[in-house]
Short mmCIF file of C-alpha atoms in Angstrom, two decimals:
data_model
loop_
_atom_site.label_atom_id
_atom_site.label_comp_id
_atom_site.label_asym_id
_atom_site.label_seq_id
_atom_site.Cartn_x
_atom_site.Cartn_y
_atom_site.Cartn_z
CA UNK A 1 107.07 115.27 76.18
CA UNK A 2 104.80 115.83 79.00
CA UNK A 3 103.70 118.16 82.26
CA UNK A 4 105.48 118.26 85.13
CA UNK A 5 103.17 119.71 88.40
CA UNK A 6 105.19 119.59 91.73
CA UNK A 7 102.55 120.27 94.75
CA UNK A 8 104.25 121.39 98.27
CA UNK A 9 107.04 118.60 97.95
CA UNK A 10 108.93 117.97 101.04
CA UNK A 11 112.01 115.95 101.36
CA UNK A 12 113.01 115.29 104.82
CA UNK A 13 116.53 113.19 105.68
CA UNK A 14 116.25 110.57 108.79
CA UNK A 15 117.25 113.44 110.97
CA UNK A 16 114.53 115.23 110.42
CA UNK A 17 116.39 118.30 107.97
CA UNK A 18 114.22 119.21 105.58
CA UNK A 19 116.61 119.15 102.11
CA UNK A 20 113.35 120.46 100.06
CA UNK A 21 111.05 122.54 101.86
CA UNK A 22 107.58 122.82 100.62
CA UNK A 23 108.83 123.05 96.71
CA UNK A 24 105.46 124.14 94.14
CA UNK A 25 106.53 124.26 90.53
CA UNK A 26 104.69 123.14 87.55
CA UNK A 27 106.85 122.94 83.94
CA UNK A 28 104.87 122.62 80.94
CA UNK A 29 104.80 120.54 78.18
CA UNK A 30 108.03 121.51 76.18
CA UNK A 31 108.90 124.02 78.92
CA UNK A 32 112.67 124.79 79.61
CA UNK A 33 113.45 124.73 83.50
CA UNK A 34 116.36 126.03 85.02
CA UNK A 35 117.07 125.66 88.86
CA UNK A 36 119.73 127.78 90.10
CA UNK A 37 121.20 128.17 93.57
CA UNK A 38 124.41 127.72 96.02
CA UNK A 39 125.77 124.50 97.13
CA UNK A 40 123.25 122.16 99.23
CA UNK A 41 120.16 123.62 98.46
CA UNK A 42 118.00 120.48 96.77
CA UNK A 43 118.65 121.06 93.22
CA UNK A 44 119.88 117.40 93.04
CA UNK A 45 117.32 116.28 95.42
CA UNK A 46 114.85 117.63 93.85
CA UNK A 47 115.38 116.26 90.61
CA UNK A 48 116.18 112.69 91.93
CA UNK A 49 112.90 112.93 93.86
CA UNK A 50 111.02 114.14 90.03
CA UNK A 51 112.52 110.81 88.36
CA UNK A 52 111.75 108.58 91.47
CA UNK A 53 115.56 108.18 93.03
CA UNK A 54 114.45 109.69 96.39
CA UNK A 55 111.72 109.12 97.96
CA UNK A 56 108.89 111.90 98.19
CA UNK A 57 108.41 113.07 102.33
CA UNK A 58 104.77 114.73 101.66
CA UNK A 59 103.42 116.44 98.88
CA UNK A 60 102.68 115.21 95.08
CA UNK A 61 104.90 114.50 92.02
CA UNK A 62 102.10 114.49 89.25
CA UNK A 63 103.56 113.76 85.51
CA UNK A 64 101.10 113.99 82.62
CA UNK A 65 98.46 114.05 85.15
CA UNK A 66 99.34 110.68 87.04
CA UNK A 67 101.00 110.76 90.12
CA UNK A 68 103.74 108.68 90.62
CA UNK A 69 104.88 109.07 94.07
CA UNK A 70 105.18 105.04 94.24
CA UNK A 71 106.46 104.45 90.84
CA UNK A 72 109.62 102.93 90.08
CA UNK A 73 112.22 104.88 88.18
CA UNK A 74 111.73 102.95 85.50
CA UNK A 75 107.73 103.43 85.63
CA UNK A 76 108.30 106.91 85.44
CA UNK A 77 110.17 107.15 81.47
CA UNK A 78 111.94 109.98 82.16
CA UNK A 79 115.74 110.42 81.02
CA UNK A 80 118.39 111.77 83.51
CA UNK A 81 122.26 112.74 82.66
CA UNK A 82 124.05 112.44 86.11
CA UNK A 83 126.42 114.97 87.66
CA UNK A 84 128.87 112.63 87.06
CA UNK A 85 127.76 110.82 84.00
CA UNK A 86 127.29 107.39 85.28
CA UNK A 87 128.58 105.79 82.63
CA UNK A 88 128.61 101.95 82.50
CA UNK A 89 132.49 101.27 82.16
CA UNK A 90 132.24 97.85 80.77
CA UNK A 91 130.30 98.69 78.23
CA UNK A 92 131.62 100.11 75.12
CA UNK A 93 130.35 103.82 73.74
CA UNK A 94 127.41 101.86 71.35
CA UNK A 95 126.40 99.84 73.55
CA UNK A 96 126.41 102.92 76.22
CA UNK A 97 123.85 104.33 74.50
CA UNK A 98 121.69 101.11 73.54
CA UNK A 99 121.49 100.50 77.12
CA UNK A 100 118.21 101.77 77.43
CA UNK A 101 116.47 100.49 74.24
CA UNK A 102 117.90 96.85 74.88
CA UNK A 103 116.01 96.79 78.38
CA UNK A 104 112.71 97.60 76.08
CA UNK A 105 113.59 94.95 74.14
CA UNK A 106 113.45 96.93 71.02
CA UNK A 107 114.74 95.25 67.41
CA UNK A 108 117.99 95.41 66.71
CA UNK A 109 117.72 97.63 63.34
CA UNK A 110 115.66 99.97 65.43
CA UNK A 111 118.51 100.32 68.17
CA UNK A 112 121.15 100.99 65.67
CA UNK A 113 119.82 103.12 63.89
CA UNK A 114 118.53 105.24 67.23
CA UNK A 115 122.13 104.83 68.35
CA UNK A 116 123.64 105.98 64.86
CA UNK A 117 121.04 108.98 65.06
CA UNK A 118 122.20 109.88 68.66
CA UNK A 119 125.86 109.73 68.11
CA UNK A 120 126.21 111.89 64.86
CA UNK A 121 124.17 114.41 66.59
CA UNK A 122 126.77 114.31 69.40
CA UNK A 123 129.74 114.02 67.43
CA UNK A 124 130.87 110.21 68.65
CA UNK A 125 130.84 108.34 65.74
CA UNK A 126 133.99 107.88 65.57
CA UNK A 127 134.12 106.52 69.44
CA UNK A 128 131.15 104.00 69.14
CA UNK A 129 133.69 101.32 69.93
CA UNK A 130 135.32 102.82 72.75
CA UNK A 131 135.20 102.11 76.11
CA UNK A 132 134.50 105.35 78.44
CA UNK A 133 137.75 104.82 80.46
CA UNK A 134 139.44 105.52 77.26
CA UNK A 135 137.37 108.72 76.54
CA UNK A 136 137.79 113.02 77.59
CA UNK A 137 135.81 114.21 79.97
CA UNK A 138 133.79 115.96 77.36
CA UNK A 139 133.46 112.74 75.25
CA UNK A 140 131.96 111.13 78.33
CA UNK A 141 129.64 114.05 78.94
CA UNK A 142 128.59 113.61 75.06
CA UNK A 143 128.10 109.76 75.75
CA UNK A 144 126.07 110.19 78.75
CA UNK A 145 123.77 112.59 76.95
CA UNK A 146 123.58 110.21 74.04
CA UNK A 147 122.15 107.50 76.53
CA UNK A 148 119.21 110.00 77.63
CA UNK A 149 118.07 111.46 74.07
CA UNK A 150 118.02 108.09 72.07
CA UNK A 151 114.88 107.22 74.45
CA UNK A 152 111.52 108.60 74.26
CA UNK A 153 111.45 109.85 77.26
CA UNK A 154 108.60 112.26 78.23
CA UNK A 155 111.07 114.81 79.77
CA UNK A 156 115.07 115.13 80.44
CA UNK A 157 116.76 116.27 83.50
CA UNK A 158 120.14 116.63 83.09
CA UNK A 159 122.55 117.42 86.86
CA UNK A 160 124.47 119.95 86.42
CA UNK A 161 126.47 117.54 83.64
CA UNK A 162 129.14 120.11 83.23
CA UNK B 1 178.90 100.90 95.85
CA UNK B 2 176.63 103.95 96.37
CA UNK B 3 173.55 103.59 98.74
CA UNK B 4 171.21 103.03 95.57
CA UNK B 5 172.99 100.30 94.32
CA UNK B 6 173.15 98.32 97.79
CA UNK B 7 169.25 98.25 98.36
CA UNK B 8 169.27 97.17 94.74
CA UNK B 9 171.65 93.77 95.93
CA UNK B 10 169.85 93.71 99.05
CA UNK B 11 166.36 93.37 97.52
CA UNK B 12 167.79 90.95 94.84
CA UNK B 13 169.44 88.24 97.59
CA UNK B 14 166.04 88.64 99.63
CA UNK B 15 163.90 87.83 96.77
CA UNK B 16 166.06 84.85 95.56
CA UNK B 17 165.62 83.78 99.02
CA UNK B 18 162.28 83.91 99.19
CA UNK B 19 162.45 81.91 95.77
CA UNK B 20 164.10 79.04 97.16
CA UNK B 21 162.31 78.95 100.46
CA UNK B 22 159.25 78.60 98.69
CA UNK B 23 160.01 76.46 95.55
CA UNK B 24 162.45 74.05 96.81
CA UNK B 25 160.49 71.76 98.08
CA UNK B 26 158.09 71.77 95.08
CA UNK B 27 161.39 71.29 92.82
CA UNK B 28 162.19 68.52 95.68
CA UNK B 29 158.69 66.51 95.10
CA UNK B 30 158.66 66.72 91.22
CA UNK B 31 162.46 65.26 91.21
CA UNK B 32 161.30 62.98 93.98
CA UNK B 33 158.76 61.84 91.69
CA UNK B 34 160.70 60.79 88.74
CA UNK B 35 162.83 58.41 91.03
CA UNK B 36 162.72 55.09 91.26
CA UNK B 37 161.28 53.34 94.43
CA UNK B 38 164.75 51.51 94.81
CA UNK B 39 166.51 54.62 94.33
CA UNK B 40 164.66 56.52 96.96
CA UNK B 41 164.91 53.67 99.23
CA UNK B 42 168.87 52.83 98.84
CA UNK B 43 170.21 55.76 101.16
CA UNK B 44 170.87 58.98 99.89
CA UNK B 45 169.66 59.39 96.13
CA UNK B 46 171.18 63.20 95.35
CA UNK B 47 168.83 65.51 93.75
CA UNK B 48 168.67 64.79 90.97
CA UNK B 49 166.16 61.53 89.28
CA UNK B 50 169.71 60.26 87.22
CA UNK B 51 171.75 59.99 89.85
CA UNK B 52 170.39 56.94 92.07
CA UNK B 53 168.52 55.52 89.36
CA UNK B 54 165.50 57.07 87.51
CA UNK B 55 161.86 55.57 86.87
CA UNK B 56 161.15 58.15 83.89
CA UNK B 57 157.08 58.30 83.54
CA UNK B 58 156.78 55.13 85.23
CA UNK B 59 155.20 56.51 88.89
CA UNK B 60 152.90 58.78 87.07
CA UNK B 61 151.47 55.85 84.78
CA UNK B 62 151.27 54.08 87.80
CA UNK B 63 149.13 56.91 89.67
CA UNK B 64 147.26 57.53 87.18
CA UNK B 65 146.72 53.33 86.74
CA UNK B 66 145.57 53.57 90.55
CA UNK B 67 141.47 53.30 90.08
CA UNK B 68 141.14 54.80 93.79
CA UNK B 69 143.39 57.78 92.95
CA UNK B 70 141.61 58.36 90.06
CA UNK B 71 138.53 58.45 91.67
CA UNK B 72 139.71 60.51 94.39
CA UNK B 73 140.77 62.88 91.41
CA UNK B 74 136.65 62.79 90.33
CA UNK B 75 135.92 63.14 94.16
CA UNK B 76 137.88 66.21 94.51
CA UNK B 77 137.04 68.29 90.92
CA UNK B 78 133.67 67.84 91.97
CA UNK B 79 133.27 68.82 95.40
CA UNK B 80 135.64 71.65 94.92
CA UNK B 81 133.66 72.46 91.82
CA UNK B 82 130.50 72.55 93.32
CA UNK B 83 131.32 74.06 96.77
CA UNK B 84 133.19 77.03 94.87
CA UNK B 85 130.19 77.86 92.84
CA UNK B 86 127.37 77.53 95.58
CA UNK B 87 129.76 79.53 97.76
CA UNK B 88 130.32 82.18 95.20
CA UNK B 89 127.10 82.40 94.19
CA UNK B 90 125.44 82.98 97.68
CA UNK B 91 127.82 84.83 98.64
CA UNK B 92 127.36 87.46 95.94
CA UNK B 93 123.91 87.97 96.70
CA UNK B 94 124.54 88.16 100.71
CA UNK B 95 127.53 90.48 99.66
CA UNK B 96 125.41 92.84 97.67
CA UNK B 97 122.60 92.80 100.40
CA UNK B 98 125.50 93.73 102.62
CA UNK B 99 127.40 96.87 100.89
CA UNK B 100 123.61 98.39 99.65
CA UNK B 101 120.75 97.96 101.95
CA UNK B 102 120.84 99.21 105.24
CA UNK B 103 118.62 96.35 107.46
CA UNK B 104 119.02 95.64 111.42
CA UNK B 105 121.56 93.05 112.23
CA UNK B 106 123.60 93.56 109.71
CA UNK B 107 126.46 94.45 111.93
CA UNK B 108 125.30 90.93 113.61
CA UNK B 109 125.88 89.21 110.20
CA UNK B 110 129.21 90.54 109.52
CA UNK B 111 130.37 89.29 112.91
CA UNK B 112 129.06 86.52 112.90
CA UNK B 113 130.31 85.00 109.73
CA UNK B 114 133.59 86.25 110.62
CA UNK B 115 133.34 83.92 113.99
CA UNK B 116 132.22 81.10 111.84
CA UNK B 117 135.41 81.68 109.64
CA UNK B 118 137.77 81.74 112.55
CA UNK B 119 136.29 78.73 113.89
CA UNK B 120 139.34 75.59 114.22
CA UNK B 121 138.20 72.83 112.18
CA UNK B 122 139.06 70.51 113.99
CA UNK B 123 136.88 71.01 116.85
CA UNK B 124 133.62 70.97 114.80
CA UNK B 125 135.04 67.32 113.25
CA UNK B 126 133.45 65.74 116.21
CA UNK B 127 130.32 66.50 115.90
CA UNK B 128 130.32 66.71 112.27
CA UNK B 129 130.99 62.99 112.30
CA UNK B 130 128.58 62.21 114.53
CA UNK B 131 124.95 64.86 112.70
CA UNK B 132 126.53 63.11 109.29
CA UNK B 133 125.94 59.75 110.21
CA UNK B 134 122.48 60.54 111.42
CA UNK B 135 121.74 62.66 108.51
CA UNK B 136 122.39 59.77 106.04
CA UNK B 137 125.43 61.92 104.22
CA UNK B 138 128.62 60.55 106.20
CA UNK B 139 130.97 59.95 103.03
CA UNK B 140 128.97 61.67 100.69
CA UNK B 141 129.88 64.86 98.15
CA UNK B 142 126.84 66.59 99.84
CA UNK B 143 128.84 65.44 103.40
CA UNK B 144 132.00 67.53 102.02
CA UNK B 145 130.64 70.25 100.68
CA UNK B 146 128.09 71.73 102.94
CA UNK B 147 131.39 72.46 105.69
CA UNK B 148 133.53 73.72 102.57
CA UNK B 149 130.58 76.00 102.26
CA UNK B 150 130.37 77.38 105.82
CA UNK B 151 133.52 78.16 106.07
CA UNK B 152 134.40 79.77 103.02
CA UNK B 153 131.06 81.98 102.49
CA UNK B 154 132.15 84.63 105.64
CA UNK B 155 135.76 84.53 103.66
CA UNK B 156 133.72 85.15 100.37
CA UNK B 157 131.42 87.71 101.86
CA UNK B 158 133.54 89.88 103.19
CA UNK B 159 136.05 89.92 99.76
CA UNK B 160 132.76 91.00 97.53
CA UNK B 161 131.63 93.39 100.04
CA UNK B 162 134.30 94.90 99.39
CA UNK B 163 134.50 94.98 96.01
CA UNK B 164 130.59 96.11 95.70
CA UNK B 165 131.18 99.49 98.03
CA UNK B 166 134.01 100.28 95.40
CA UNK B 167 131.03 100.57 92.75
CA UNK B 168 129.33 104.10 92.08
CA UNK B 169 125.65 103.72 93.25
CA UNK B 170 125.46 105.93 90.71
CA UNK B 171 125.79 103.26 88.13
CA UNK B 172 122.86 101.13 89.73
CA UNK B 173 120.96 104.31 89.45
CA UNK B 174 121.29 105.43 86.17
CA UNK B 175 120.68 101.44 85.33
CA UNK B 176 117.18 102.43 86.94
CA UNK B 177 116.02 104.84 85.17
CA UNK B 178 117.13 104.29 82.36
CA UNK B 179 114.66 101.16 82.53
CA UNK B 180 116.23 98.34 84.44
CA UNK B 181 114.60 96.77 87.50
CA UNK B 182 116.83 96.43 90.63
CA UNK B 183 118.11 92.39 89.03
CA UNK B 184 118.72 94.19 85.49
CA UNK B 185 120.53 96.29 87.35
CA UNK B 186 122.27 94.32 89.67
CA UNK B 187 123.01 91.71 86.88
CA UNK B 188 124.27 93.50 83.68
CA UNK B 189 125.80 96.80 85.41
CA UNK B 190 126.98 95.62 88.91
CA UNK B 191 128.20 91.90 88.22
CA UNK B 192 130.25 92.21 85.27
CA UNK B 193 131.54 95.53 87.45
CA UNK B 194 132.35 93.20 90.45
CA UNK B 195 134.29 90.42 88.59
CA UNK B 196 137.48 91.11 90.12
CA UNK B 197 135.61 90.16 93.07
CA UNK B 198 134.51 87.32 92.28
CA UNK B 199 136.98 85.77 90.83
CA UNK B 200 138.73 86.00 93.47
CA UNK B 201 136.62 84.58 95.90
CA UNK B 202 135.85 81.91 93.96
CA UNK B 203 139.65 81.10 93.69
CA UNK B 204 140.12 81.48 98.13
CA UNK B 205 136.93 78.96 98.17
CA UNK B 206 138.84 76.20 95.72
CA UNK B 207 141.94 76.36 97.47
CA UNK B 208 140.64 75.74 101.09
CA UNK B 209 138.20 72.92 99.27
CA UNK B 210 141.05 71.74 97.67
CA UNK B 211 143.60 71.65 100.06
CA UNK B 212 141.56 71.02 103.23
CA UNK B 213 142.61 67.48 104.91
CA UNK B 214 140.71 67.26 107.64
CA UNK B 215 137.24 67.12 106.74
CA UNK B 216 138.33 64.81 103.62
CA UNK B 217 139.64 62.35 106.15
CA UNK B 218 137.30 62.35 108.58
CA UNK B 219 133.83 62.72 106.93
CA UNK B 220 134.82 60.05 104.40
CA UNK B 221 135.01 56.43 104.78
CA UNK B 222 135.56 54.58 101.37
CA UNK B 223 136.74 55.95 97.85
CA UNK B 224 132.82 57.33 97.01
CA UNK B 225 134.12 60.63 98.44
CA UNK B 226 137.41 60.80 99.68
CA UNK B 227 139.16 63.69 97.88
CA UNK B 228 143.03 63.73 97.16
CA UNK B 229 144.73 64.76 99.83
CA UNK B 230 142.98 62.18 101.98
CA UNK B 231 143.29 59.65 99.14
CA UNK B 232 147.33 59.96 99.08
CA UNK B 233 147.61 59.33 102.82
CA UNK B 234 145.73 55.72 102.19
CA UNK B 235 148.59 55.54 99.32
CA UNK B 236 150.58 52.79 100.91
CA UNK B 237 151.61 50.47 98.21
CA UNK B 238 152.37 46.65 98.10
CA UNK B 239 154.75 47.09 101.35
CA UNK B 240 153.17 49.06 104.07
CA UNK B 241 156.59 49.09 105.71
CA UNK B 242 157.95 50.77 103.07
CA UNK B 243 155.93 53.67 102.35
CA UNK B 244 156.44 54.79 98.30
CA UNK B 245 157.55 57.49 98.41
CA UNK B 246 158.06 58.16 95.04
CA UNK B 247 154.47 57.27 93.70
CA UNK B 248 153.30 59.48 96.53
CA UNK B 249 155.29 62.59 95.45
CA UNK B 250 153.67 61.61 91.98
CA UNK B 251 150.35 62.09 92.94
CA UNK B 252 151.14 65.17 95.06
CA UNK B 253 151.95 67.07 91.68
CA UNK B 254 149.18 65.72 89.93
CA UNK B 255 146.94 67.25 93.00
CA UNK B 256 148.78 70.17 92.49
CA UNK B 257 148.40 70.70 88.79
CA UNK B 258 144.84 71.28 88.34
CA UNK B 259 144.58 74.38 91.17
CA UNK B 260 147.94 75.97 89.06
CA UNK B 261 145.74 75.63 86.12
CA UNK B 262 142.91 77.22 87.44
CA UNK B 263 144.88 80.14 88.97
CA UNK B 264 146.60 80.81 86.12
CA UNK B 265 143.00 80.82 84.16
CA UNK B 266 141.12 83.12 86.44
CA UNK B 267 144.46 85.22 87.41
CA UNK B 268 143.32 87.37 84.23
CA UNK B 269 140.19 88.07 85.05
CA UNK B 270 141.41 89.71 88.08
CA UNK B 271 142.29 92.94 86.98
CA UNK B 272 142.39 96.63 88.20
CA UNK B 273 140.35 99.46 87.44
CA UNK B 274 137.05 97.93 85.32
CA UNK B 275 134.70 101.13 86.63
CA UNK B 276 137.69 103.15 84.77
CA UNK B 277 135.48 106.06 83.61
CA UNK B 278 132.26 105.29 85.02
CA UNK B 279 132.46 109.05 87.01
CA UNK B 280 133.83 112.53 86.30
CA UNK B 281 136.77 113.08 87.92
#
């Protein structure tokens, strides 16, 4: 896990409206951060800006003490559940969830067994060979969580997944 | 009869119409083709091969005996073959460029390659003729392919496009960060996603390759390149007075056979609904 310090981000859109307005929060290390408020007020943007989705108007994004404004999504080793899942459809439920771990390149006994892990802590084993087309919409909730805990990601943002 | 049962006739009777409109003549050419050349010659043969005389296998040995049809055979797989997957390639990459990124003169692009598709064919033939014999690749496969290219690509283009914006961006950007770089992305999450796609544009591209005449008979010269349709029109036989007609037909359903194949082979990839439960909702 790690520290994330957010200092006086701004996101403005190409018309100039300012989505996030000057936003200063710092979560620590194991913290649990809830954001809360109506319809259209950053949440999302805010979050897509922390794991590098959106880019950053002014202001710093500093994680574990690096700031990584300019980084790449993938630079950035964070885990995100989307609003609405983001599932890859062609994929089955396993391989849903190895997604992540085959782009590292990891061994194959290590992915299934991180995979195994994930999906008896979510409840899926029993889907590992389904595809999410097939699945409820709280199976496909499960399966997109699955995807974001099997890495080690230093922290987990999850959009409002429910 | 009840209203219900009437539309039920009428659709019937319109869709055997349509049936014979469209495979009559096909059922004409394969019968043609396993008559004799006396039989087609003497009159009125019937519809039938038996009934003026059939010739069995005989004009389809002989076709397939003919070392220029056989070549044009090569001639055509190949430049098809090639042209389709150039086409299909670039134009997945143009297509994707297209339906993501937002760049100036993209609106230009669009139109433009939809101009190049509506271009007639025959007026470019001309000049075509002329830039090919300069270039060194009149009656080449290189000759063929490059205007197969040009104007299928727009056709392509446009098809995948279409079939990218259909895709969740989501799915590229949960690709992201869960690791990939934008060609991880773009090649294990969006390809396999737009396969419908392109399959299908790589089927439009092999039929106008395939079928086109008027390139394959004017930018060719000699049996190195001439593809099939072109080929068949040199079919004249022993007796150019007498055209065979029967030999011909022969060979027109041996050019035919190889695009039913091939539609029949990529007609299941093209299915519905393969980002099925990608998003809520």
């Amino acid at each position: 896990m790690a520290t994330i310090e957010m200092k006086n981000i701004v996101k403005k859109y190409g018309d100039g409206f300012p989505a996030v307005n000057d936003v200063s929060i710092d979560v620590a290390d194991g913290e649990f951060l809830i954001l809360v408020g109506p319809s259209g007020c950053g949440k999302s943007t805010l979050l897509r800006m922390i794991v590098g989705l959106e880019d950053i108007t002014s202001g710093d994004m500093v994680i574990d003490g690096e700031r990584v404004n300019d980084l790449a999504p993938r630079d950035r080793n964070l885990a995100m559940v989307f609003q609405n899942y983001a599932l890859y459809p062609h994929l089955t439920v396993y391989e849903n969830i190895a997604f992540p771990l085959r782009l590292k390149k990891r061994p194959e006994k290590e992915i299934d067994e991180k995979v195994r892990q994930a999906s008896r802590t979510l409840d899926l084993d029993e889907h590992l060979e389904r595809k999410p087309g097939n699945l409820s919409g709280g199976q496909r909730q499960r399966v997109a969580m699955g995807r974001a805990i099997v890495r080690d990601a230093k922290a987990f943002l999850f959009d409002e997944p429910l | 009869m009840n209203k219900n049962a009437l539309t039920r006739v009428g659709t019937l009777v319109g869709f055997v119409l349509i049936l014979l409109w469209c495979l009559l003549p096909v059922a004409w050419i394969i019968s043609l083709s396993f008559k004799s050349q006396e039989a087609v010659t003497n009159g009125s043969p019937g519809f039938f091969p038996q009934s003026g005389g059939g010739a069995g296998w005989q004009n389809y040995v002989d076709v397939l005996q003919d070392e220029q049809f056989r070549r044009a055979i090569l001639n055509s797989i190949g430049i098809s073959l090639t042209a389709t997957i150039l086409s299909v390639a670039l134009a997945t990459l143009t297509a994707y460029a297209v339906a993501r990124l937002e760049f100036q003169g993209k609106k230009f692009v669009l139109t433009t390659a939809l101009v190049i598709a509506m271009f007639p064919v025959v007026s470019l033939v001309g000049p075509l003729f002329d830039m090919w014999r300069t270039f060194g690749i009149y009656d080449t496969w290189i000759g063929l392919i490059i205007p197969y290219m040009s104007f299928t690509l727009p056709l392509a283009i446009w098809t995948l496009s279409a079939f990218f914006r259909e895709i969740p961006w989501e799915m590229e950007q949960a690709a992201q960060v869960d690791g990939a770089t934008s060609w991880q992305a773009f090649r294990k999450v969006i390809v396999p996603l737009a396969a419908p796609g392109v399959f299908t544009a790589a089927i439009l591209t092999f039929f106008f390759a395939w079928n086109d005449f008027v390139f394959g008979i004017s930018l060719t010269s000699t049996e190195r390149a001439r593809p099939i349709p072109a080929a068949l029109s040199f079919f004249v036989g022993a007796d150019p007075f007498n055209r065979p007609a029967s030999l011909l037909a022969a060979g027109a359903v041996v050019a035919t056979v190889p695009v039913i194949l091939l539609v029949l082979f990529f007609q299941r990839k093209i299915v519905a609904g393969l980002t099925a439960g990608a998003v809520k909702g």
